[in-house]
Amino acid sequence: MALAKITQVTGRAVNVPGNDIDTDRIIPARFMKCVSFDGLGEFLFYDVRKNEDGSNKNHPLNEARFQGATVLLSGANFGCGSSREHAPQAIQKYGFRAVIAENFAEIFFGNSTTLGMPCVCATREDIAKIAAAVEANPQLEVVIDVAAQEVRFGGQTIKTTQRESARDALINGRWDSIGELLEGKDAVAALAKKLPYLAA
Amino acid sequence: MPKSLFQKVWDAHTVRQLANGQTQLLIGTHLIHEVTSPQAFGMLRDLNLKVAMPHRTFATVDHIVPTDQFAEPYSDPLAQAMIEAIRKNCQEFGITFFDRATGKQGVVHIVGPEQGITQPGTTIACGDSHTSTHGAFGAVAFGIGTTQIRDVLATQTMALGQLKVRRIEVNGKLHPGVYAKDVILHIIRTLGVNGGTGFAYEYAGDLFDRMSMEERMTVCNMSIEGGARVGYVNPDETTFAYLQGRPYSRKGAAWDAAVKSWKSFASDAGCHYDDVVKIDAASIEPTVTWGINPGQGLGVNECIPDPSKATSVDEKASIEEALAYMKFKPGAPIKGTKIDVAFLGSCTNGRLSDFQEVAKFIKGKKVAAGIKAIAVPGSQIVALQCAKLGIDKVLSEAGFEWREAGCSMCLAMNPDKLVGDQVSASSSNRNFKGRQGSPTGRTILMSPLMVAAAAITGTVSDAREVFAVNQN
């Protein structure tokens, strides 16, 4: 299973500010009544983007100038709450390819990495710089260099951080671990024999 | 070298190191439910893979089941499609399914322990963040996403990085009317909603030593609300007594061997902790939330925070956002806040002892006029236990609707939902915006007895006053 090596993501960005943006806000539970992830993108941030009658609220994702953005900017503890992969799936299916935030909740971070969607951390000040540049020019090209751990935009460069195992997995094309896990089959069988509770 | 339980379980289940530095960890027990598993089975089929250990995979249905309808087809065709999908997947891959017809169905984190599937010294994974509940038994239990469910189905392993361990030591006695729920809300309030990121929480100290298994489950359940993916209590005689005689517990000599092995997993004296936090049990008040995350908690006699008194820009912004959503006044007492709905249930507080405690105090009292009060047992077995003790009748007579087992209004994927900006007094685990089914619905988290007090008075109340709980 050859996976793409995700060394950098380039695209326009949109800022969805706020700390502790939870998975229920990213994808409300009622949209998880499905047996496939297809179509989740249209429900991304639904309750903060839409009124109950389906009309648009004031939200960055509803602004014409940010349509087509592929890089999502946000605050601290992004993706806290549920383990639902529906959250990163909705972000990815909406069209985003990467998220820059101050930091991420544990399970969300792992789920996103497994989908090949880099989540990189930057300081609040640096995220504000990107947001300001994007605000001034929504067409601005933002380059997330996963390998070099930096973001470049409009002549500026900021540093990012990312857990090394995730960075390694993304840039070397092993972010989906199934192939490698399957290769461990014999070692798994051997270890399972040592654990009595696994006996049938 | 002395080791923590987390380290011992991790070491015992390590298959090998992966190229990116993560560990391939053997998952002894895989629990699945209808919401996060169907896509994983789809991925399995796409890759033409089988379930590696169907005998270590257990399923139930909880999130979408209606609590007022047993007969199928359900009025919601999507819910019907989901129960049919898990039934088909379990049949095709040879997985034990605790369906509603078995009498053993319930919220997955209640079913595992009551069947004796959840055991000390084991690894458990489930596509649900409240999987940390199982840590109450000294298991290391991870909430996982759907792609990882696929990994565990296909290989009985997953790729993970090591966690640090924080020991949270709570000593002393709780005041009467203060419960396990208050303990965990207090811990989250103290350490923050992201304080546990990167950590496993070890709950220790004489308070946890004295707790029942159901109380320990309530505490471990909400570890993730504090950012900790894993939370556990070291196994002891209370753990073993709970497990003895359960359907999946070993018997005879195998039981003795299992207990001996389980004891060996408890953290060694003098082992390394990456952090230690100490809390005095007597300092914990009945705790309620006032905002939009579980860390925004208050003692029931405290006042709602005032953003003008915030100590940082962040704190100010988060108070303002929460107050705008909750429509609460800064500086006002939380006590006396009018409620519309009272919800008893969930994987946090949907067990026998939760309903038992409410029944003990609510007998002879009535839910206030205009309050919708529902009680949802966490499993069919809990429902049966309650029926045997007449608890269902006591709650019904008090004005609670006694429902069928499921997750219900904790996340409102079934028909039980808030309407408009109703305020819910809830024994569940999350007060996120829109969590209980209405995009503008408001949730106040609290212990079951505090929910009962709110139901009776129609306002957030101190259960100790409402029920004259002995103050000693």
XYZ file of C-alpha atoms in Angstrom:
672
model
C 0.000 0.000 0.000
C 1.940 2.955 -1.218
C 0.796 6.117 0.512
C 1.515 9.672 -0.531
C 4.437 11.334 1.217
C 2.897 14.439 2.723
C 5.831 16.805 3.013
C 3.942 20.011 2.425
C 0.446 21.374 2.002
C -0.124 24.529 -0.015
C -3.349 26.476 -0.257
C -5.440 29.364 0.893
C -6.334 29.583 4.585
C -9.318 30.541 6.726
C -9.289 31.377 10.415
C -11.947 29.864 12.693
C -10.848 31.397 15.971
C -11.555 30.120 19.483
C -10.186 27.755 22.102
C -11.609 24.345 23.052
C -13.506 23.904 19.780
C -14.983 20.486 20.492
C -15.960 17.617 18.229
C -19.679 18.214 18.792
C -19.191 21.691 17.373
C -17.127 20.347 14.457
C -19.825 17.792 13.612
C -23.012 17.687 15.706
C -23.970 14.151 16.782
C -27.206 14.078 14.813
C -25.210 14.029 11.562
C -23.448 10.847 12.633
C -26.530 8.798 11.856
C -24.904 7.286 8.803
C -23.035 4.150 7.858
C -20.544 5.955 5.608
C -18.434 9.114 5.946
C -19.514 10.372 2.511
C -21.287 13.697 2.549
C -20.140 14.714 6.052
C -18.371 17.791 4.672
C -21.568 19.765 4.242
C -22.327 19.442 7.964
C -18.959 20.761 9.154
C -19.467 23.303 11.981
C -23.150 23.090 11.091
C -24.709 24.638 14.193
C -22.306 27.582 14.259
C -22.597 28.107 10.496
C -26.333 27.692 10.001
C -29.524 28.942 11.596
C -32.215 26.430 12.414
C -34.024 27.287 9.179
C -30.873 26.416 7.209
C -29.943 30.010 6.376
C -26.359 31.144 6.932
C -25.055 32.642 10.166
C -22.116 34.972 10.282
C -19.203 32.492 10.108
C -15.839 32.592 8.284
C -16.697 29.457 6.301
C -19.769 31.223 4.908
C -17.769 34.144 3.517
C -17.333 34.119 -0.258
C -13.736 35.317 -0.012
C -12.710 32.211 1.974
C -14.361 29.642 -0.302
C -11.881 27.052 -1.495
C -9.582 27.438 1.504
C -7.696 24.228 2.276
C -5.872 25.261 5.462
C -7.841 25.705 8.685
C -6.524 27.988 11.453
C -7.793 27.801 15.031
C -6.933 28.153 18.727
C -5.958 25.926 21.651
C -7.195 22.392 22.424
C -8.760 22.021 18.989
C -10.873 18.857 18.593
C -11.469 18.153 22.268
C -14.241 15.807 23.325
C -15.395 12.768 21.442
C -13.265 10.177 19.630
C -15.532 10.466 16.582
C -13.468 10.269 13.417
C -16.483 11.971 11.853
C -14.851 15.239 13.034
C -11.595 15.067 11.009
C -13.507 13.303 8.214
C -15.916 16.254 7.982
C -13.005 18.716 7.935
C -11.236 16.733 5.226
C -14.366 16.104 3.161
C -15.205 19.816 3.315
C -11.943 20.337 1.477
C -9.331 21.087 4.129
C -5.924 19.453 3.794
C -4.278 20.639 7.022
C -5.004 22.346 10.349
C -2.814 24.854 12.178
C -3.728 25.414 15.844
C -2.034 26.185 19.141
C -2.473 22.569 20.164
C -4.796 19.630 19.600
C -6.773 17.164 21.689
C -5.111 13.762 21.739
C -7.626 11.532 19.960
C -8.479 14.122 17.302
C -4.782 14.542 16.523
C -4.269 10.804 16.062
C -7.403 10.422 13.929
C -6.349 13.294 11.669
C -2.828 11.966 11.189
C -4.221 8.566 10.236
C -6.236 10.295 7.506
C -3.112 12.005 6.173
C -4.299 15.420 7.322
C -1.398 17.204 9.048
C -2.192 18.997 12.319
C 0.654 21.345 13.192
C 1.054 23.553 16.254
C 2.113 27.179 16.201
C 2.145 29.898 18.833
C -0.865 32.133 19.237
C 1.150 35.129 18.019
C 2.231 33.314 14.884
C -1.275 32.053 14.120
C -2.464 35.654 14.516
C 0.159 36.715 11.942
C -1.129 34.174 9.424
C -4.726 35.155 10.181
C -3.935 38.849 9.676
C -2.188 38.174 6.381
C -5.084 36.034 5.170
C -7.587 38.643 6.325
C -5.742 41.258 4.280
C -5.477 38.967 1.275
C -7.696 35.861 1.275
C -5.992 34.713 -1.944
C -2.644 34.484 -0.166
C -0.845 31.197 -0.652
C 0.055 29.524 2.645
C 2.638 26.748 2.589
C 2.727 24.293 5.478
C 6.095 22.619 5.274
C 5.557 19.478 7.334
C 9.103 18.266 6.767
C 10.845 21.520 7.707
C 8.315 22.349 10.448
C 7.496 25.826 9.268
C 4.734 27.769 7.583
C 5.522 30.290 4.818
C 3.114 32.992 3.708
C 3.479 36.404 2.069
C 7.217 36.557 2.644
C 6.982 35.554 6.315
C 8.068 32.274 7.883
C 6.957 30.920 11.236
C 8.047 27.807 13.115
C 5.669 24.946 13.832
C 5.879 21.892 16.045
C 4.446 18.444 15.628
C 4.814 15.152 17.439
C 7.778 13.444 15.820
C 5.992 10.126 15.191
C 3.277 11.956 13.262
C 5.730 14.069 11.281
C 7.703 10.958 10.401
C 4.561 9.078 9.364
C 3.360 11.931 7.133
C 6.598 12.756 5.349
C 7.539 9.114 4.819
C 4.109 8.005 3.592
C 3.262 5.703 6.492
C 0.454 7.708 8.097
C -2.009 4.887 7.582
C -0.497 2.148 9.745
C -2.575 -0.806 8.532
C 0.120 -2.176 6.214
C 2.784 -2.142 8.884
C 0.425 -3.546 11.530
C -0.489 -6.461 9.250
C 3.200 -7.239 8.780
C 3.440 -7.861 12.528
C 1.018 -10.788 12.314
C 3.395 -13.498 13.545
C 4.696 -11.376 16.408
C 1.092 -10.680 17.437
C 0.256 -14.393 17.456
C 3.341 -15.136 19.556
C 2.534 -12.430 22.103
C -1.144 -13.417 22.272
C -0.093 -16.907 23.411
C 1.559 -15.368 26.470
C -1.620 -13.619 27.596
C -4.031 -16.198 29.082
C -7.076 -13.929 28.873
C -6.923 -14.006 25.084
C -7.486 -17.776 24.945
C -10.779 -18.659 23.299
C 12.669 -1.260 38.751
C 9.247 -0.404 40.184
C 6.640 0.289 37.494
C 3.216 1.883 37.257
C 0.210 -0.171 36.198
C 0.164 1.750 32.931
C 3.775 0.796 32.197
C 3.250 -2.860 33.105
C 0.162 -3.217 30.926
C 1.886 -1.350 28.098
C 4.970 -3.576 28.295
C 2.905 -6.780 28.479
C 1.012 -5.809 25.315
C 3.858 -4.386 23.229
C 4.237 -6.318 19.984
C 7.074 -4.243 18.514
C 8.281 -0.784 17.639
C 7.075 0.699 14.369
C 9.177 2.676 11.919
C 7.826 6.056 13.075
C 8.703 5.297 16.702
C 5.196 4.347 17.788
C 4.407 1.030 19.448
C 2.328 -1.717 17.937
C 0.148 -2.502 20.935
C -1.924 -5.665 21.278
C -5.531 -4.862 22.174
C -6.940 -7.700 24.238
C -10.546 -6.579 24.172
C -12.300 -4.664 21.429
C -15.725 -3.223 22.149
C -17.800 -1.867 19.290
C -21.100 -0.035 18.840
C -23.289 1.017 15.960
C -22.135 4.608 15.383
C -18.399 4.380 14.846
C -18.027 0.813 13.540
C -19.978 0.501 10.241
C -17.421 2.526 8.268
C -14.634 0.376 9.749
C -16.308 -2.803 8.507
C -16.634 -1.112 5.128
C -12.880 -0.416 5.084
C -12.224 -4.032 6.100
C -14.266 -5.286 3.148
C -12.555 -2.861 0.772
C -9.200 -4.311 1.833
C -10.534 -7.864 1.749
C -9.546 -8.448 5.379
C -11.115 -10.569 8.128
C -11.570 -9.854 11.843
C -8.389 -11.148 13.506
C -9.893 -12.157 16.862
C -13.687 -12.265 16.702
C -13.754 -13.976 20.117
C -12.134 -10.861 21.663
C -14.570 -8.477 19.942
C -17.893 -7.627 21.591
C -20.674 -5.442 20.267
C -23.757 -3.705 21.520
C -26.111 -0.994 20.362
C -26.536 2.111 22.487
C -26.232 5.554 20.883
C -29.189 5.470 18.485
C -31.692 3.208 20.249
C -34.997 4.857 21.033
C -35.767 4.627 24.758
C -39.521 4.663 24.245
C -39.732 2.099 21.474
C -38.565 -1.507 21.519
C -40.313 -2.858 18.414
C -38.642 -2.475 15.043
C -38.621 -0.861 12.565
C -37.766 2.297 14.527
C -39.581 5.484 13.591
C -36.201 6.881 12.462
C -35.132 4.940 9.335
C -31.475 5.981 9.812
C -31.466 4.458 13.303
C -33.027 1.299 11.883
C -30.345 1.133 9.174
C -27.620 1.451 11.821
C -28.902 -1.364 14.061
C -29.303 -3.568 11.012
C -25.765 -2.775 9.870
C -24.152 -3.814 13.168
C -26.299 -6.938 13.338
C -25.178 -7.932 9.847
C -21.529 -7.099 10.495
C -21.444 -9.124 13.716
C -23.109 -12.089 12.045
C -20.799 -11.995 9.034
C -17.609 -11.763 11.095
C -18.642 -14.027 14.002
C -18.742 -11.331 16.704
C -20.812 -11.626 19.903
C -23.539 -8.991 19.758
C -25.457 -7.970 22.860
C -28.563 -7.032 20.880
C -31.732 -5.774 22.537
C -33.363 -9.205 22.335
C -30.586 -10.726 24.516
C -31.575 -8.754 27.618
C -27.899 -7.762 27.967
C -27.863 -4.676 25.754
C -26.856 -1.300 27.096
C -24.307 1.471 26.913
C -21.081 -0.237 25.866
C -19.183 1.034 28.931
C -21.785 -0.472 31.231
C -22.130 -3.767 29.363
C -18.385 -4.604 29.366
C -18.027 -4.441 33.162
C -21.330 -6.112 34.001
C -20.511 -9.054 31.724
C -17.070 -9.402 33.312
C -15.420 -8.700 29.940
C -13.565 -5.715 31.416
C -10.677 -7.096 33.463
C -7.536 -5.798 35.208
C -4.195 -5.803 33.456
C -5.769 -5.853 30.012
C -5.878 -3.457 27.082
C -9.260 -2.347 25.778
C -10.181 -0.200 22.815
C -13.534 1.139 21.688
C -14.589 3.775 19.204
C -15.848 6.047 21.947
C -13.944 8.528 24.062
C -15.551 7.342 27.303
C -13.743 4.036 26.973
C -11.567 5.319 29.815
C -14.433 4.060 32.052
C -12.929 0.561 31.935
C -9.813 1.859 33.660
C -11.800 1.563 36.895
C -10.778 -2.124 36.796
C -7.077 -1.461 36.279
C -7.358 -1.949 32.528
C -5.690 0.454 30.095
C -8.574 1.509 27.888
C -8.396 3.780 24.848
C -11.060 5.686 22.955
C -10.223 5.393 19.250
C -11.380 6.647 15.860
C -12.905 4.578 13.091
C -9.704 3.959 11.115
C -8.174 2.581 14.308
C -11.267 0.397 14.777
C -10.420 -1.028 11.366
C -6.839 -1.587 12.548
C -7.985 -3.411 15.684
C -10.559 -5.468 13.790
C -7.989 -6.507 11.186
C -4.940 -7.028 13.415
C -6.087 -6.888 17.078
C -3.417 -4.195 17.455
C -2.997 -0.487 16.919
C -0.197 2.042 16.567
C 0.195 4.269 19.605
C 2.679 6.532 21.295
C 3.463 6.141 25.009
C 1.612 8.306 27.503
C 3.004 9.973 30.592
C 1.390 9.083 33.916
C -0.034 11.589 36.375
C -1.014 10.276 39.801
C -4.044 12.110 41.159
C -4.152 11.351 44.848
C -7.323 12.178 46.739
C -7.311 11.465 50.455
C -9.874 12.007 53.168
C -13.619 11.687 53.331
C -16.250 13.269 51.138
C -18.964 15.228 52.913
C -22.419 13.619 52.813
C -24.176 14.541 49.579
C -20.878 14.716 47.665
C -20.377 11.952 45.108
C -17.874 10.444 42.672
C -19.304 12.744 39.981
C -18.397 15.768 42.077
C -14.883 14.381 42.527
C -14.235 14.131 38.803
C -15.906 17.473 38.008
C -13.686 18.997 40.705
C -10.557 17.354 39.243
C -11.369 18.617 35.727
C -12.149 22.077 37.048
C -8.809 22.080 38.881
C -6.567 20.667 36.125
C -8.445 22.040 33.116
C -10.085 20.457 30.076
C -6.736 19.995 28.360
C -4.617 19.474 31.491
C -4.461 15.752 30.812
C -3.341 15.876 27.170
C -0.546 13.333 26.744
C -1.221 11.742 30.150
C -2.840 8.667 31.596
C -4.457 9.544 34.923
C -3.883 7.176 37.840
C -6.558 7.861 40.475
C -5.134 6.932 43.860
C -5.430 7.694 47.544
C -7.721 6.413 50.271
C -10.824 7.993 48.717
C -10.538 5.776 45.633
C -9.553 2.787 47.778
C -12.905 3.069 49.548
C -14.971 3.678 46.403
C -17.230 1.001 44.923
C -16.542 -0.136 41.356
C -19.480 1.919 40.108
C -18.060 5.059 41.704
C -14.632 4.347 40.222
C -16.253 3.947 36.810
C -17.907 7.369 37.126
C -14.520 8.966 37.823
C -12.555 7.116 35.116
C -15.366 7.746 32.604
C -14.732 11.478 32.512
C -10.919 11.331 32.254
C -11.166 12.408 28.620
C -13.122 15.510 29.660
C -9.903 16.535 31.359
C -7.951 15.733 28.183
C -6.581 12.402 29.471
C -7.233 9.612 27.036
C -6.716 6.970 29.731
C -7.661 6.940 33.411
C -7.386 4.050 35.847
C -7.571 2.844 39.428
C -5.275 0.061 40.621
C -7.120 -3.255 41.017
C -7.841 -4.458 44.550
C -10.207 -6.732 46.490
C -13.159 -4.475 45.541
C -12.346 -5.089 41.872
C -12.042 -8.851 42.290
C -15.264 -9.099 44.341
C -17.133 -7.213 41.591
C -15.844 -9.541 38.875
C -16.318 -12.863 40.640
C -19.151 -14.877 39.099
C -19.708 -12.589 36.100
C -20.466 -14.370 32.781
C -16.985 -13.778 31.290
C -15.020 -14.172 34.517
C -12.924 -17.303 34.855
C -13.987 -19.988 37.308
C -12.226 -22.339 39.757
C -8.450 -22.621 39.422
C -8.451 -20.311 36.401
C -10.142 -17.620 38.536
C -7.436 -17.944 41.225
C -4.731 -17.673 38.589
C -6.426 -14.643 37.072
C -6.624 -12.847 40.437
C -2.969 -13.585 41.107
C -2.034 -12.154 37.722
C -4.293 -9.111 38.177
C -2.652 -8.255 41.503
C 0.733 -8.210 39.818
C -0.346 -5.358 37.542
C -1.006 -2.835 40.332
C 1.476 0.056 40.431
C 4.554 -0.719 42.514
C 5.360 1.433 45.516
C 8.021 3.944 44.551
C 7.361 3.783 40.813
C 7.977 6.852 38.660
C 5.169 9.297 37.969
C 5.601 12.170 35.533
C 3.431 14.291 37.769
C 1.612 14.012 41.099
C -1.410 16.078 42.144
C -2.908 15.907 45.642
C -6.468 16.875 46.505
C -8.261 16.877 49.863
C -11.591 15.044 49.550
C -13.149 17.266 52.217
C -12.586 20.324 50.006
C -14.939 18.998 47.309
C -18.439 20.475 47.109
C -21.419 19.272 45.090
C -20.223 20.576 41.733
C -22.193 21.808 38.733
C -21.102 23.279 35.421
C -22.099 26.782 34.369
C -20.522 26.916 30.901
C -19.871 25.008 27.696
C -17.132 22.603 28.687
C -16.852 20.235 31.664
C -14.020 22.259 33.193
C -16.319 25.228 33.687
C -17.539 24.002 37.066
C -18.581 25.578 40.345
C -19.476 24.483 43.845
C -23.280 24.697 43.934
C -23.078 27.606 46.375
C -20.613 29.617 44.288
C -21.399 32.357 41.778
C -21.071 32.351 37.988
C -17.729 33.893 36.960
C -17.499 37.514 35.914
C -15.371 38.105 32.800
C -14.297 41.497 34.132
C -12.498 39.648 36.950
C -10.730 37.182 34.639
C -6.996 36.858 35.144
C -6.105 36.412 31.474
C -7.343 37.380 28.026
C -8.058 33.724 27.319
C -10.083 33.242 30.450
C -12.069 36.398 29.733
C -12.867 35.276 26.194
C -13.899 31.817 27.302
C -16.145 33.167 30.097
C -17.770 35.606 27.683
C -18.374 32.930 25.067
C -19.891 30.578 27.658
C -22.099 33.260 29.228
C -23.364 34.376 25.813
C -24.351 30.803 24.976
C -25.779 29.921 28.395
C -27.558 33.288 28.721
C -26.372 33.508 32.332
C -25.545 36.659 34.268
C -21.977 37.137 35.479
C -21.684 37.093 39.248
C -25.116 35.537 39.796
C -25.449 32.466 42.014
C -25.773 29.257 39.959
C -28.178 27.989 42.602
C -31.704 28.991 41.637
C -31.085 28.778 37.880
C -34.324 27.587 36.306
C -34.215 24.245 34.516
C -36.586 22.670 31.968
C -35.358 19.085 31.715
C -33.833 16.605 34.169
C -31.863 13.707 32.709
C -30.709 10.723 34.770
C -28.557 8.204 32.934
C -25.486 7.819 30.637
C -22.251 5.842 30.858
C -21.174 8.263 33.587
C -24.130 7.840 35.928
C -26.541 5.242 34.565
C -25.766 2.360 36.933
C -27.760 0.713 39.709
C -26.150 2.687 42.534
C -26.953 5.982 40.781
C -30.671 5.200 40.604
C -30.603 3.613 44.050
C -29.254 6.791 45.624
C -31.868 8.922 43.879
C -34.690 6.544 44.868
C -33.581 6.613 48.502
C -34.104 10.366 48.713
C -36.836 11.071 46.159
C -39.433 8.680 47.572
C -42.592 10.605 48.375
C -41.493 13.736 46.519
C -42.703 15.030 43.149
C -40.988 16.499 40.108
C -41.946 20.204 39.811
C -44.730 21.143 37.404
C -43.533 21.791 33.863
C -40.244 19.892 34.229
C -39.615 17.021 31.823
C -37.769 14.382 33.806
C -36.451 11.190 32.250
C -34.548 8.303 33.804
C -32.690 6.036 31.408
C -30.999 2.928 32.808
C -27.560 2.345 31.329
C -28.313 -1.258 30.418
C -31.123 -3.770 30.343
C -29.496 -5.479 33.326
C -29.478 -2.201 35.282
C -33.164 -1.823 34.358
C -33.880 -5.315 35.659
C -31.960 -4.696 38.896
C -33.914 -1.477 39.415
C -37.221 -3.247 38.741
C -36.414 -5.949 41.297
C -35.814 -3.293 43.941
C -38.846 -1.230 42.929
C -36.624 1.716 42.001
C -38.383 2.180 38.658
C -41.691 2.593 40.519
C -40.275 5.082 43.009
C -38.902 7.222 40.191
C -42.078 6.928 38.116
C -44.227 7.906 41.084
C -41.990 10.923 41.625
C -42.656 11.985 38.032
C -39.641 10.644 36.103
C -40.378 8.825 32.845
C -38.690 5.438 33.218
C -37.229 4.469 29.837
C -35.483 1.636 28.001
C -31.670 1.340 28.172
C -29.399 3.452 25.968
C -27.271 6.601 25.696
C -30.381 8.728 25.195
C -30.101 12.427 25.933
C -26.407 12.329 26.797
C -25.756 13.004 23.116
C -29.267 12.880 21.695
C -28.687 10.668 18.674
C -32.070 9.110 19.427
C -35.407 10.946 19.745
C -34.609 12.236 23.288
C -33.547 15.841 22.685
C -33.709 19.272 24.217
C -35.946 21.746 22.398
C -34.830 25.313 21.661
C -32.737 26.803 24.458
C -34.074 24.546 27.205
C -31.826 24.105 30.245
C -31.054 20.524 31.204
C -29.885 19.318 34.599
C -27.968 16.277 33.467
C -26.033 13.409 35.038
C -24.127 12.954 31.749
C -20.575 13.962 30.846
C -20.572 16.809 28.317
C -22.060 20.289 28.285
C -20.758 21.293 24.859
C -22.848 23.662 22.749
C -25.701 21.687 21.209
C -24.663 18.466 22.922
C -28.138 17.396 23.985
C -29.743 17.644 20.563
C -30.785 21.282 20.191
C -28.280 23.706 18.635
C -29.160 26.219 21.362
C -29.852 23.743 24.193
C -28.055 24.316 27.490
C -26.609 21.621 29.743
C -25.659 21.772 33.415
C -23.694 18.708 34.502
C -24.110 17.382 38.027
C -24.435 14.233 40.136
C -27.615 12.118 39.948
C -28.851 13.327 43.343
C -28.322 16.938 42.261
C -30.365 16.179 39.102
C -33.122 14.807 41.328
C -32.999 17.950 43.495
C -33.205 20.157 40.401
C -36.150 18.113 39.093
C -38.070 18.576 42.343
C -37.440 22.279 42.802
C -37.332 23.213 39.102
C -34.062 25.020 39.715
C -30.402 24.196 40.315
C -30.442 23.342 44.019
C -28.194 21.981 46.733
C -29.369 18.385 47.085
C -28.207 18.414 50.706
C -30.848 21.023 51.518
C -33.623 19.595 49.335
C -33.271 16.113 50.740
C -31.982 16.995 54.216
C -28.881 14.898 53.580
C -27.165 14.415 56.913
C -24.469 17.048 57.252
C -22.804 15.291 60.189
